[in-house]
Short mmCIF file of C-alpha atoms and ligand atoms in Angstrom, two decimals:
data_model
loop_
_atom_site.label_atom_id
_atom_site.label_comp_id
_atom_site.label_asym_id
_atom_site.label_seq_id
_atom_site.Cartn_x
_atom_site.Cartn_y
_atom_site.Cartn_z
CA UNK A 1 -49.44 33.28 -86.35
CA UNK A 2 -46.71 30.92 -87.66
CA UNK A 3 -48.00 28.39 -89.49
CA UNK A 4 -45.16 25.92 -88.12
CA UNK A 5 -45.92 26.74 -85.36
CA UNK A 6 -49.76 25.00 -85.57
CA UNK A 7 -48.52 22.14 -88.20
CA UNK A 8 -45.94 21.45 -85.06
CA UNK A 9 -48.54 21.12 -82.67
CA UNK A 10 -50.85 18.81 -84.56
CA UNK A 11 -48.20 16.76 -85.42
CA UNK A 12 -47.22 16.13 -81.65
CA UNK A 13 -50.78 15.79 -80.69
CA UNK A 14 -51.38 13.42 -83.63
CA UNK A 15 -48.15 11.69 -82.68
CA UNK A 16 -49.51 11.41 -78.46
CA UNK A 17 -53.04 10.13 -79.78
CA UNK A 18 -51.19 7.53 -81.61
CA UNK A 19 -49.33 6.27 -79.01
CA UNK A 20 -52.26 6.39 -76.56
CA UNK A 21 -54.08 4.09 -79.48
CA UNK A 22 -50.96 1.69 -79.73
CA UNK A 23 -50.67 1.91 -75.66
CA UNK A 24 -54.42 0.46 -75.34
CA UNK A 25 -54.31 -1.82 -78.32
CA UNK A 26 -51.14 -3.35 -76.13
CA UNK A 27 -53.07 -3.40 -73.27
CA UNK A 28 -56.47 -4.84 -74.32
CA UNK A 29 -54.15 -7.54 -76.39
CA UNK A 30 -52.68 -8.65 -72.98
CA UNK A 31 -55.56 -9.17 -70.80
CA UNK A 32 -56.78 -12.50 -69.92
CA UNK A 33 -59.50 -13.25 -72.68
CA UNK A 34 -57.84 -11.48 -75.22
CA UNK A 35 -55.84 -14.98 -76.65
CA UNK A 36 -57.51 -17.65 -74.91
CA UNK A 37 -59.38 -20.78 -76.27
CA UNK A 38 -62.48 -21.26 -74.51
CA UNK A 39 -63.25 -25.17 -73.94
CA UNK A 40 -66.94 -24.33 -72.60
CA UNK A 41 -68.98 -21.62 -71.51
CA UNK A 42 -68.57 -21.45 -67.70
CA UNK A 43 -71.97 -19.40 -67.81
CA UNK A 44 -73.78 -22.01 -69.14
CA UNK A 45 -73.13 -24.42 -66.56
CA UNK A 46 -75.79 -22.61 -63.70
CA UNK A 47 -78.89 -23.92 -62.28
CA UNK A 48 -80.09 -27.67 -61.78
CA UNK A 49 -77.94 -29.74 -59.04
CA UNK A 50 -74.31 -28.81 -58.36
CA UNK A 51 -72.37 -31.95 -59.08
CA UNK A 52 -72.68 -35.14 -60.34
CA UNK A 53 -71.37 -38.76 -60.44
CA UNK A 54 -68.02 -39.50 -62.12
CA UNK A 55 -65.74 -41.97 -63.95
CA UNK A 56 -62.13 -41.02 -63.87
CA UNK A 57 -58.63 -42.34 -64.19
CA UNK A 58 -56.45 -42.22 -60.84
CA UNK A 59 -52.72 -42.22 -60.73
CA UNK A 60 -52.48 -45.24 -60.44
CA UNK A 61 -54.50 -46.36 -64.04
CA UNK A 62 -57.15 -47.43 -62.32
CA UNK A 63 -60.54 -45.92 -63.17
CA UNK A 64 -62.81 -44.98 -60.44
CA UNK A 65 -66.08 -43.52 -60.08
CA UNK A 66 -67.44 -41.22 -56.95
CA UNK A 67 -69.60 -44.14 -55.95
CA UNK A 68 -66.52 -45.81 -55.25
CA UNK A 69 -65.99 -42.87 -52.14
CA UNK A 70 -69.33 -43.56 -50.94
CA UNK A 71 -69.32 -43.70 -46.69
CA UNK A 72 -65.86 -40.81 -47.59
CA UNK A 73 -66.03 -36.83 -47.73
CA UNK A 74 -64.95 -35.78 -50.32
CA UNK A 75 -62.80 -32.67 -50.95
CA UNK A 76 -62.44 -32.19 -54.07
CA UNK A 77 -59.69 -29.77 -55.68
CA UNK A 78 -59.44 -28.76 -59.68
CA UNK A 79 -56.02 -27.52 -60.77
CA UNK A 80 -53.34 -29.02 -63.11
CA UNK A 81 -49.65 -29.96 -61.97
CA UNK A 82 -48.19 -27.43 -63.92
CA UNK A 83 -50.03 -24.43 -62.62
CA UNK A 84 -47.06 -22.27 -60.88
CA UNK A 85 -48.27 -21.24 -58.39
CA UNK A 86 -52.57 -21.25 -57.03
CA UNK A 87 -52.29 -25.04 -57.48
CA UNK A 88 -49.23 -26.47 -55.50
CA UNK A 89 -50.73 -23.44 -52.39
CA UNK A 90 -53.91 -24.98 -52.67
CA UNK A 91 -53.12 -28.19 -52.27
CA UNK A 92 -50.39 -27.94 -49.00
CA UNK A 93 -53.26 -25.43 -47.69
CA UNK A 94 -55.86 -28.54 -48.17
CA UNK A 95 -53.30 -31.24 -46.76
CA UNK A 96 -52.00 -28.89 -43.79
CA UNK A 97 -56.13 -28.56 -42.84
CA UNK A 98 -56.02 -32.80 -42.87
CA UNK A 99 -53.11 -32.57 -40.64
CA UNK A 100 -54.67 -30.58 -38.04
CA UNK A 101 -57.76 -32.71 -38.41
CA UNK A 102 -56.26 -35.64 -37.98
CA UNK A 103 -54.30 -34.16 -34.96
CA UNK A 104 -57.91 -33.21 -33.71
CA UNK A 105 -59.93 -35.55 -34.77
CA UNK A 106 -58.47 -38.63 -36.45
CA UNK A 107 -61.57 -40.80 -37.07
CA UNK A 108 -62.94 -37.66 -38.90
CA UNK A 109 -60.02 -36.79 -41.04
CA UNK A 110 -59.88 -40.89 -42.50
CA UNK A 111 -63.41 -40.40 -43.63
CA UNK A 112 -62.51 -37.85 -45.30
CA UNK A 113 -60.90 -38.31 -48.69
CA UNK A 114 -58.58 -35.91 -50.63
CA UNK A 115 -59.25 -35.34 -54.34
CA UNK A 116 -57.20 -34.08 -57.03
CA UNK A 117 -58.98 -33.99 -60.68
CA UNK A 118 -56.79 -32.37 -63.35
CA UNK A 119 -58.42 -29.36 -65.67
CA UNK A 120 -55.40 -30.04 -67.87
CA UNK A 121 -55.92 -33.88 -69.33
CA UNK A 122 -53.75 -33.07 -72.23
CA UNK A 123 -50.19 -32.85 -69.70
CA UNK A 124 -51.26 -34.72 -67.09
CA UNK A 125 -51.23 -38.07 -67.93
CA UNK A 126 -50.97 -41.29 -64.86
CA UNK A 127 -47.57 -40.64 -64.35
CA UNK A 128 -47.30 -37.21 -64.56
CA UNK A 129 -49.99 -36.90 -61.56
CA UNK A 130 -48.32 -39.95 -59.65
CA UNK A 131 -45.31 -38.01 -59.17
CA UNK A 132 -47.38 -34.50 -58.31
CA UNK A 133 -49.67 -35.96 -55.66
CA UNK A 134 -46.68 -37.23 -53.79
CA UNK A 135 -45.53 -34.25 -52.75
CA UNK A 136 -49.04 -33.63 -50.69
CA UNK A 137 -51.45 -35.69 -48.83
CA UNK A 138 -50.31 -39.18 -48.46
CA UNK A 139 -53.88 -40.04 -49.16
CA UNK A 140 -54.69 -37.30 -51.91
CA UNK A 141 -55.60 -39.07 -55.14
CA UNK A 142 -55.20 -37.42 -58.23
CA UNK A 143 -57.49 -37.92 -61.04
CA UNK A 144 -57.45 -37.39 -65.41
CA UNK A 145 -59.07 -38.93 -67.96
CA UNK A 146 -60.05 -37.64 -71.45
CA UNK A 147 -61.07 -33.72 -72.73
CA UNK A 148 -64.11 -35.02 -72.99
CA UNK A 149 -64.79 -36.44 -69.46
CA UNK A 150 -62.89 -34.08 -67.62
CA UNK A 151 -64.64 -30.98 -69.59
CA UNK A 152 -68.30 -32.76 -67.99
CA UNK A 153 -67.14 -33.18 -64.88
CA UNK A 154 -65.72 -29.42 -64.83
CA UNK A 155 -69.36 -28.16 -66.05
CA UNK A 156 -70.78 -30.47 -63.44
CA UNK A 157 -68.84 -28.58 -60.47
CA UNK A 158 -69.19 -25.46 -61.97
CA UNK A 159 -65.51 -25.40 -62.69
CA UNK A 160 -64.16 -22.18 -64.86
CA UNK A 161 -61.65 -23.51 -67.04
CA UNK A 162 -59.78 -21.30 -69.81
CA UNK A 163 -56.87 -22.33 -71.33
CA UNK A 164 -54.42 -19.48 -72.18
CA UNK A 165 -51.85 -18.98 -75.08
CA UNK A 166 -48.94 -16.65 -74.26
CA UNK A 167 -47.72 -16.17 -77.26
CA UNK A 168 -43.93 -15.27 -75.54
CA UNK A 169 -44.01 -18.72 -73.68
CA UNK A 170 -43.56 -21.89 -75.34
CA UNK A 171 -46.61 -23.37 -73.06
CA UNK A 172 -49.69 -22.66 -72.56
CA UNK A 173 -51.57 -21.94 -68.88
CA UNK A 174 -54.79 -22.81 -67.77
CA UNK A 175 -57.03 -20.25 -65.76
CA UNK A 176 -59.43 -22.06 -63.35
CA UNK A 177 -61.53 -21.83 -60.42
CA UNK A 178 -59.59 -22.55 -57.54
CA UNK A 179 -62.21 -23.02 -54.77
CA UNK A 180 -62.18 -26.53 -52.58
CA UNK A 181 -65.50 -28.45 -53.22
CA UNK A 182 -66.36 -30.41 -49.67
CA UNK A 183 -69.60 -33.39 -50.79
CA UNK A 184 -71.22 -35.52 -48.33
CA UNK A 185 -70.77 -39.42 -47.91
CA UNK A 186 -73.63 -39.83 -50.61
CA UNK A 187 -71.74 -37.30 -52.89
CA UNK A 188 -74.38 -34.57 -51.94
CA UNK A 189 -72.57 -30.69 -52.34
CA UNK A 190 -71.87 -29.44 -48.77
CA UNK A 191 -70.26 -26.41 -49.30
CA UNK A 192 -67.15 -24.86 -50.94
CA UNK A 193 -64.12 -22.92 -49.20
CA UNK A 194 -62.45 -20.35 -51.11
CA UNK A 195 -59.33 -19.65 -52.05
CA UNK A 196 -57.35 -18.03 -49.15
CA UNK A 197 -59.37 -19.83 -46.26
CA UNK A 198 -57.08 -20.75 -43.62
CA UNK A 199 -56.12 -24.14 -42.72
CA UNK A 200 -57.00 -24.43 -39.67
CA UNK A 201 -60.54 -22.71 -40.96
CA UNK A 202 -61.13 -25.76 -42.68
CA UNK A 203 -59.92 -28.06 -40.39
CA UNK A 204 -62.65 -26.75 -37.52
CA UNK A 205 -65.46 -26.20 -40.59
CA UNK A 206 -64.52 -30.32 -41.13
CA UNK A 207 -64.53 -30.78 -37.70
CA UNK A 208 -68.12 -29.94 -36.94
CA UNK A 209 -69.44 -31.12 -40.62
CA UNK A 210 -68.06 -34.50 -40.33
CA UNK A 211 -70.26 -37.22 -38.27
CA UNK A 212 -68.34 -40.85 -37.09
NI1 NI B 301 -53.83 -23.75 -60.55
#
């Protein structure tokens, strides 16, 4: 048997396993998780009451607290305004639902009240969130404040928040939960609506929760 012949072989199978190594090394690299900063452990936040009381900064500067809602629904969506793309759908999908409410039922779409609270503090300062919310709900309020605060409230709501470097892009993203939180007029948790629910799902689930 040539012995070339064998040293060939080796060498291309040597050469294929390497590749297969670099392919998966590429691939692991490039999953979510692989280069992301972890503010909190979104594991840690289960059990005890879902929720919790707030202080936050609107768009306006002002701070407010959820007691401040009390006698309002709340529905309560966490994103940031530079999310490209679950964020901005989110949020028409939550204001076209309050449309068709209000069509329905407009005495129970004014008690309820729209919430925006940023997962991204860092970009989206008062202004920055004054010029997002105005391209949704007339009534949506958006909502920052510092890492701190907003990192409680996100562990309150059970919020998943992971902020990811792309190394290729000159900004970072932000991975989060992107389910719509409905609470009670005494802030109590009511129920959540995941992403993809319909509009006009949520507008008849609002329909029959909300009481005049
Ligand atoms: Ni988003």
């Amino acid at each position: 048997m040539p012995h070339n012949l064998l040293a060939r072989a080796l060498l291309i199978f040597g050469i294929g396993l390497a590749l297969l190594a670099v392919g998966f090394a590429g691939w692991f690299y490039l999953q979510p998780g692989a280069m992301q900063e972890a503010r909190f452990d979104p594991n840690a936040s289960g059990g005890g009451d879902y929720g919790g009381p707030f202080t936050l900064t609107n768009q306006n500067g002002d701070r407010v607290s959820r007691s401040d809602f009390a006698g309002s629904y709340l529905l309560i969506y966490f994103g940031y305004t530079f999310c490209p793309d679950v964020c901005p759908t989110s949020l028409s999908v939550m204001t076209q639902a309050l449309d068709r409410l209000e069509e329905e039922a407009p005495e129970k779409a004014a008690a309820v009240q729209p919430l925006f609270i940023t997962v991204d503090p860092e970009r989206d300062s008062v202004e920055v969130l004054k010029q997002y919310v105005e391209f949704f709900h007339p009534r949506l309020i958006g909502l920052t404040g510092t890492l701190d605060e907003i990192d409680q409230v996100a562990k309150d709501y059970r919020i998943y928040v992971k902020k990811v470097r792309d190394e290729s892009a000159t900004d970072y993203l932000v991975d989060h939960s992107s389910t719509l939180i409905l609470l009670g007029r005494d802030g109590e948790f009511i129920r959540l609506f995941s992403h993809g629910t319909p509009p006009q799902e949520i507008a008849t689930a609002l329909s029959s929760i909300v009481k005049r």
